[in-house]
Coordinates of N, CA and C in Angstrom, one line a residue:
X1 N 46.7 60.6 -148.2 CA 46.5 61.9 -147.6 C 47.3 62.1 -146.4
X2 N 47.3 61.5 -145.2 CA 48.2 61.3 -143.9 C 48.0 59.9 -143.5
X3 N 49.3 60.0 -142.8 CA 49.0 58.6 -141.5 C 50.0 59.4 -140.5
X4 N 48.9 59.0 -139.5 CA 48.7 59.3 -138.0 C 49.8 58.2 -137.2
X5 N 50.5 58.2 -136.1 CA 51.0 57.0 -135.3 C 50.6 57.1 -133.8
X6 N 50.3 56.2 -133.4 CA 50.4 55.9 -131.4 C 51.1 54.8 -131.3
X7 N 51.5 54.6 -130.1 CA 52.5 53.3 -129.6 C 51.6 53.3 -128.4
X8 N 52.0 52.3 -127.8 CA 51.8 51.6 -126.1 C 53.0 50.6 -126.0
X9 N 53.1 50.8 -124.8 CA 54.4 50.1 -124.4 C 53.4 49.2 -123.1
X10 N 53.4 47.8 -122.8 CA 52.7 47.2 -121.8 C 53.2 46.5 -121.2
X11 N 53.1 46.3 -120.0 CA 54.0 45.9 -118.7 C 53.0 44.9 -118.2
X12 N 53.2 43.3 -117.9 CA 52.4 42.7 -117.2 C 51.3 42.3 -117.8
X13 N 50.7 41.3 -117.2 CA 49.5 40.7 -117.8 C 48.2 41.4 -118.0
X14 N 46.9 40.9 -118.5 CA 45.9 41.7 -118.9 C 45.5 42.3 -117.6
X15 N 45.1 41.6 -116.8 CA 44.4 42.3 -115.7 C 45.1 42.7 -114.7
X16 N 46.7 42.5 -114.2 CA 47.5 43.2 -113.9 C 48.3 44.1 -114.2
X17 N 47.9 44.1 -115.4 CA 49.3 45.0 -116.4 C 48.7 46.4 -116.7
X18 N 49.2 47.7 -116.5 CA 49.9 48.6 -117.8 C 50.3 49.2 -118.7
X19 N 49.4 50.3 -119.2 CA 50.3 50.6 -120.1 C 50.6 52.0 -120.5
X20 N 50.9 52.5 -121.2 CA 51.7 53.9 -121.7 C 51.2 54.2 -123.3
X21 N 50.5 54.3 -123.4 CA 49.8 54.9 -124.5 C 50.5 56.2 -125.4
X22 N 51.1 56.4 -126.1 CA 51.7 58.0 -126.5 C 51.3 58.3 -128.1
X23 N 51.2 59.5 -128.4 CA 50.7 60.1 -129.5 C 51.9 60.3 -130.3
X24 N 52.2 59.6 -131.3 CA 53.6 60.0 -131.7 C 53.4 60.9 -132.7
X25 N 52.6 60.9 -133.4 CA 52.6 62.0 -134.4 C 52.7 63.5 -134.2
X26 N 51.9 64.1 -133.0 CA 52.0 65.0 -132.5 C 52.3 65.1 -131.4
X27 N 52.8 64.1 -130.8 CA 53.1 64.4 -129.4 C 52.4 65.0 -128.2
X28 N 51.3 65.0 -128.3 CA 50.1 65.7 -127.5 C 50.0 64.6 -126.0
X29 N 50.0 64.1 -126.3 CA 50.2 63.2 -125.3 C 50.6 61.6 -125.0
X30 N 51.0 61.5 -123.5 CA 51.3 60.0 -123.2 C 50.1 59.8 -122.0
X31 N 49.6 59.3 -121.9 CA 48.3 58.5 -121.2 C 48.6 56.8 -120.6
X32 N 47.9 56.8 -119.6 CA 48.0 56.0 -119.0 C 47.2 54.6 -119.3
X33 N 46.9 53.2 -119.6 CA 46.2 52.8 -119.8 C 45.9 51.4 -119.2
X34 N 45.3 50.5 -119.3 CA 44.8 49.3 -118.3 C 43.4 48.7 -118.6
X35 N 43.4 47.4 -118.4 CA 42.3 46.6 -118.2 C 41.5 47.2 -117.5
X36 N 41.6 47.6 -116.2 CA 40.2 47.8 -115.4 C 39.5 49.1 -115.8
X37 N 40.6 50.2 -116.3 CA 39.6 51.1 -116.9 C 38.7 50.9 -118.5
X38 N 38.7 50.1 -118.3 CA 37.8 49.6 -119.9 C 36.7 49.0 -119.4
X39 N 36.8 48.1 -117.9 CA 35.6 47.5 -117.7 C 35.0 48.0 -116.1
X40 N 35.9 48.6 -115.8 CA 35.2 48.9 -114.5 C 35.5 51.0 -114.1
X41 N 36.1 51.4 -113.5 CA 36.1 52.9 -113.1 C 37.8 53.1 -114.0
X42 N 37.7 54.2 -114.2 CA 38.9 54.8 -115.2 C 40.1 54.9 -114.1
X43 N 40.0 55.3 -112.8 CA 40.8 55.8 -112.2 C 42.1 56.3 -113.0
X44 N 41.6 57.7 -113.5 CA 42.8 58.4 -113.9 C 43.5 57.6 -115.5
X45 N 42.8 56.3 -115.6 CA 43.8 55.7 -117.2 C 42.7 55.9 -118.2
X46 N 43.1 56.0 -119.6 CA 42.2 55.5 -120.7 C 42.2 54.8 -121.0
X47 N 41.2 54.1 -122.0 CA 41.1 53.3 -122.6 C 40.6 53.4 -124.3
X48 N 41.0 51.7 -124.5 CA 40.8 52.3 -126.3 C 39.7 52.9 -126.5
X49 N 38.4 52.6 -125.6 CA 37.3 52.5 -126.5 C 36.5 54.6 -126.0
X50 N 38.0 55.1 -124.5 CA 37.6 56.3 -124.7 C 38.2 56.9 -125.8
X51 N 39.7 56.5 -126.4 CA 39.5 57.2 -127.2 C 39.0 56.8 -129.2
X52 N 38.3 56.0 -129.2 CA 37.4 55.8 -129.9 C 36.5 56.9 -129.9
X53 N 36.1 57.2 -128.7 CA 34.6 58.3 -128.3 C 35.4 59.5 -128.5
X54 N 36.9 59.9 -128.3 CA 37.0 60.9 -128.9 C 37.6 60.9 -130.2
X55 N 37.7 60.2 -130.8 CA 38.3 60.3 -132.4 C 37.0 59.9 -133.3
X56 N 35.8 60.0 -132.6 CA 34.8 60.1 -132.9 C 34.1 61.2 -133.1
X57 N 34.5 61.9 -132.0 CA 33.4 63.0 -131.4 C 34.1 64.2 -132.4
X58 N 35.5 64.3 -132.5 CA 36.5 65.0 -132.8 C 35.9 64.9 -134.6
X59 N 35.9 63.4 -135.0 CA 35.8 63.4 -136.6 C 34.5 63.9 -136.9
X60 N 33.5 63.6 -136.1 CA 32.2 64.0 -136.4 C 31.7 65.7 -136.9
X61 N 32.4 66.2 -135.3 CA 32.4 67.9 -135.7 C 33.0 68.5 -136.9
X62 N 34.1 68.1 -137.4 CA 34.4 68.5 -138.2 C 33.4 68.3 -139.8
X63 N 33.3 66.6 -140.0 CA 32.0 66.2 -141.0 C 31.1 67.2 -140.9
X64 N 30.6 67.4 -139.6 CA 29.2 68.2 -139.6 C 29.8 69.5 -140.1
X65 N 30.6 70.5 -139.6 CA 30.9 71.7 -140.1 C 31.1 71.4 -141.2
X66 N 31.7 70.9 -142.0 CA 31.8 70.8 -143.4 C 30.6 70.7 -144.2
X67 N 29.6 69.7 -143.8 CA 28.4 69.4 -144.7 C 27.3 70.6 -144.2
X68 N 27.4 71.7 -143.0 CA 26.7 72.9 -142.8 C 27.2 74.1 -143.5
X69 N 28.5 73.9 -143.8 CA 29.3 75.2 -144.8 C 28.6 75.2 -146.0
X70 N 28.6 73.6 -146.4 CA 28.4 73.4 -147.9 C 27.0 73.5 -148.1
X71 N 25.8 73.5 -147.2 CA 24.9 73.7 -147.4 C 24.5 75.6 -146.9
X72 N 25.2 76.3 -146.8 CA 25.0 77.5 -146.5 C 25.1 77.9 -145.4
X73 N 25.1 76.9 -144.7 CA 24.7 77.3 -142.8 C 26.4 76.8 -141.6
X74 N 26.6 77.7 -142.2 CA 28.6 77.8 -141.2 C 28.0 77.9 -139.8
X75 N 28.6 76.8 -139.0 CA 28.2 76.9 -137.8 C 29.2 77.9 -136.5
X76 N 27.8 78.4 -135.9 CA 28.8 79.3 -134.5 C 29.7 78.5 -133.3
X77 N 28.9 77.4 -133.8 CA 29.9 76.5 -132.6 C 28.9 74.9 -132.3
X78 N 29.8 74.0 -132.7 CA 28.8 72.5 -132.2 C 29.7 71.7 -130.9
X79 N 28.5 71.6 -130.8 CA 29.6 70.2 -129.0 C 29.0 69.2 -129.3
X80 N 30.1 68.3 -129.5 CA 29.7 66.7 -130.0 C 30.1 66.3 -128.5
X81 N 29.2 64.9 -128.0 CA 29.7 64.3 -127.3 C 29.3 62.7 -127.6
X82 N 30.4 61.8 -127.4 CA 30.4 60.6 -128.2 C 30.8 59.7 -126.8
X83 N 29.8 58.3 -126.9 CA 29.6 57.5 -125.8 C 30.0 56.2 -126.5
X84 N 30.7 55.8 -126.4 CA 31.5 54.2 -127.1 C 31.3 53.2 -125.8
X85 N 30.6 52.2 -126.6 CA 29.9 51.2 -125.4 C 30.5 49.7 -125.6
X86 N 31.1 49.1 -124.6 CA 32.2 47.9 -124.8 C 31.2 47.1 -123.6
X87 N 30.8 46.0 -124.9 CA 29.8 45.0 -124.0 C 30.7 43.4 -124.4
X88 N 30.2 42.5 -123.4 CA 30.7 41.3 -123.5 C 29.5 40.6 -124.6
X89 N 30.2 40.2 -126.2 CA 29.0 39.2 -126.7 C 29.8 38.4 -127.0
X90 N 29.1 37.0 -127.0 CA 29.8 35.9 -127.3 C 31.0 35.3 -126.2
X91 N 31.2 35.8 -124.8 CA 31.9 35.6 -124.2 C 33.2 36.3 -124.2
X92 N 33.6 37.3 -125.3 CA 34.2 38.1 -125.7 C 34.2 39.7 -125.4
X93 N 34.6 40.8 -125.3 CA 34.7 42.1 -125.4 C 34.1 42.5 -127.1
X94 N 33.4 43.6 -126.8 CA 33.0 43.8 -128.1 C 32.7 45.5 -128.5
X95 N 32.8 46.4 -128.8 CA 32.4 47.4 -129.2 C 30.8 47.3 -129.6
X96 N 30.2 47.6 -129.2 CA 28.8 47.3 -129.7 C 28.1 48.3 -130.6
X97 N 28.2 49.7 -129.6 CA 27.7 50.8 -130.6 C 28.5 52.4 -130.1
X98 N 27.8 53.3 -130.9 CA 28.7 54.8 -130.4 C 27.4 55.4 -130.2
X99 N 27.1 56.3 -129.3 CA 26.1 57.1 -129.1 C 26.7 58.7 -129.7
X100 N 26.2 59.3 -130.8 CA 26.7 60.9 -131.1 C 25.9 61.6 -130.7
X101 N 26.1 62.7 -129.7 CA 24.9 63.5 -129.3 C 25.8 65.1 -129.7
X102 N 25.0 65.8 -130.4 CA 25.3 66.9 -131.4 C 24.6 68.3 -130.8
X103 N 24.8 69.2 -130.1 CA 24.1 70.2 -129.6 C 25.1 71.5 -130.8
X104 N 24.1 72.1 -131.4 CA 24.5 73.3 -132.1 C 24.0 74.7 -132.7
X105 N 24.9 75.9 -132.9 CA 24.3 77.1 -133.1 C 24.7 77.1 -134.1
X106 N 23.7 77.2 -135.1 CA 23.7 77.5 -136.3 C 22.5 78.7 -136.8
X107 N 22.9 79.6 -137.2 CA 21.6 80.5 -137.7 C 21.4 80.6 -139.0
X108 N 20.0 80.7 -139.3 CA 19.4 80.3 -140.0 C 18.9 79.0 -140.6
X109 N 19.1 78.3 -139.5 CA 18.6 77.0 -139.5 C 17.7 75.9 -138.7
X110 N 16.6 75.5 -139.4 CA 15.5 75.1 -138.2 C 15.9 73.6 -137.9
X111 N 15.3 73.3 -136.6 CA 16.1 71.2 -135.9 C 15.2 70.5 -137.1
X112 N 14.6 70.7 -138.1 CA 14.1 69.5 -139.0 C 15.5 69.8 -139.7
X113 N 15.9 71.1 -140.5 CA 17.0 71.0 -140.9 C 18.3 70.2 -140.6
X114 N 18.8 71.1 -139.1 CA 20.1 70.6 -138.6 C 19.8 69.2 -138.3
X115 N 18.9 68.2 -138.0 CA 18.7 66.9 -137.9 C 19.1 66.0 -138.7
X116 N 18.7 66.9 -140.2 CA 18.3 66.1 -141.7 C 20.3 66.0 -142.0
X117 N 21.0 67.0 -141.7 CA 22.2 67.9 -142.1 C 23.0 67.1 -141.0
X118 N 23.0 66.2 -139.8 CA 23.5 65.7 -138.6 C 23.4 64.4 -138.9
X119 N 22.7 63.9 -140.1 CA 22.4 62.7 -140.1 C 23.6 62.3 -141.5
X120 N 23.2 63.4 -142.5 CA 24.4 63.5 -143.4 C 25.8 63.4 -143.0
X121 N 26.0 64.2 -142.3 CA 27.5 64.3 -142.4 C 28.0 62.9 -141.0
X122 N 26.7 62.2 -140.6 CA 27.4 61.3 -140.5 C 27.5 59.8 -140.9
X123 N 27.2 60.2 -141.8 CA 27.3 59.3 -142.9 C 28.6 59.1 -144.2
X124 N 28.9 60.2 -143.7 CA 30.8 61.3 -144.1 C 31.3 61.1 -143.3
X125 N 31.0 60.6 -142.3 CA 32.3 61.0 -141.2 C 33.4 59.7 -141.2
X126 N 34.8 59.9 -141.7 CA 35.3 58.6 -141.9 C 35.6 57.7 -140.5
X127 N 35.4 58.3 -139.4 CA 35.5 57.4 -138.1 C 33.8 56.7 -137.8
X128 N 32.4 57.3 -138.1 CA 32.0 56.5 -139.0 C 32.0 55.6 -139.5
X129 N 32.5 55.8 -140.4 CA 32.5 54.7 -141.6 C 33.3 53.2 -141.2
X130 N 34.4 53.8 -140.3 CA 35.2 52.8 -139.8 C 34.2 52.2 -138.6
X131 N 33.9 52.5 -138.2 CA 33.1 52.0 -136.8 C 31.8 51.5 -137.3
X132 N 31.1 51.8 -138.2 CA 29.3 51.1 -138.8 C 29.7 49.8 -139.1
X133 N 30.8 49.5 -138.9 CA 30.9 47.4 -140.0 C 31.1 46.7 -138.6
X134 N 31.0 47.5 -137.2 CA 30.9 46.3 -135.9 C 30.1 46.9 -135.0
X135 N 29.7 48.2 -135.6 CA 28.8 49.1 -134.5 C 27.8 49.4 -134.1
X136 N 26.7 49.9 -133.7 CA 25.9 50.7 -134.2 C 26.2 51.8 -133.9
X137 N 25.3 53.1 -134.9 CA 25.4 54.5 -134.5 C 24.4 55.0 -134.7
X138 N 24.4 56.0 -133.4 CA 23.1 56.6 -133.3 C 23.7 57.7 -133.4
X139 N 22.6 59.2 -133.9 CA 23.0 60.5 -133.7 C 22.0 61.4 -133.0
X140 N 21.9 62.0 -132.3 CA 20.8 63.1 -131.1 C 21.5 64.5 -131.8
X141 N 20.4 65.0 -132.7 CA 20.8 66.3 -132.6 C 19.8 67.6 -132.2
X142 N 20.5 68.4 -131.5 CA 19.6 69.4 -131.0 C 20.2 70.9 -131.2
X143 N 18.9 72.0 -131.8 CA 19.8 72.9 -132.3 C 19.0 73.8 -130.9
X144 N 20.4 75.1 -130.9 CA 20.2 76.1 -129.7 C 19.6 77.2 -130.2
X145 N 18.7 77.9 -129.6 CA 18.4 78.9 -129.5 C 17.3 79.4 -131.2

């Protein structure tokens, strides 16, 4: 269907080093990246496991609009926000789990619904799918108004 590309170019060792993160496919961006922003304050760099939380948060919205269309209820607007948690197990770095929290307008639809429908489509969601074989995932959904 596609492939996507990123590069990093890295300068220096783990915890002094590094690096240059770039979006090659689209060219959207080059970002800054580093050991200490993964385990301690970002200061200004990302890291993989932020953008994990957004190629998460990003895949999710989409899954969910699709599985609200297809159930009749096209949504006015959802805000995903996705929390990717990098814990030490085993003495190692580890992705542990993703937190999905789902706030959305949808009309004609009650929160047993959009819950039942937030839980589906993430079970479609192929960043998901990629992430449940080392992760856990939770989903919070809450409908507006």
């Amino acid at each position: 269907m596609a492939e996507r590309n990123a590069s990093v170019v890295w300068n220096g060792g783990l915890a002094d080093g590094k690096g240059t993160l770039k979006l090659e496919t689209s060219g959207a961006a080059e970002l800054p990246v580093s050991w200490p922003a993964r385990v301690e304050e970002a200061g200004g760099n990302t890291s993989p496991e932020e953008l994990i939380a957004a190629a998460h948060a990003s895949c999710y919205a989409m899954a969910f609009s699709n599985v609200l269309g297809q159930a009749g209820h096209g949504p006015e607007q959802l805000k995903v926000d996705a929390v990717c948690t990098l814990d030490m197990v085993d003495g190692g770095p580890k992705v542990t789990k993703v937190d999905l929290t789902v706030l959305g307008k949808v009309p004609g639809l009650d929160q047993s619904g959009f819950e039942s429908l937030a839980l589906q489509a993430e079970q479609g969601c192929p960043i998901s799918n990629l992430v449940r074989h080392g992760a856990e995932i939770s989903v919070t959904a809450t409908l507006e108004g």
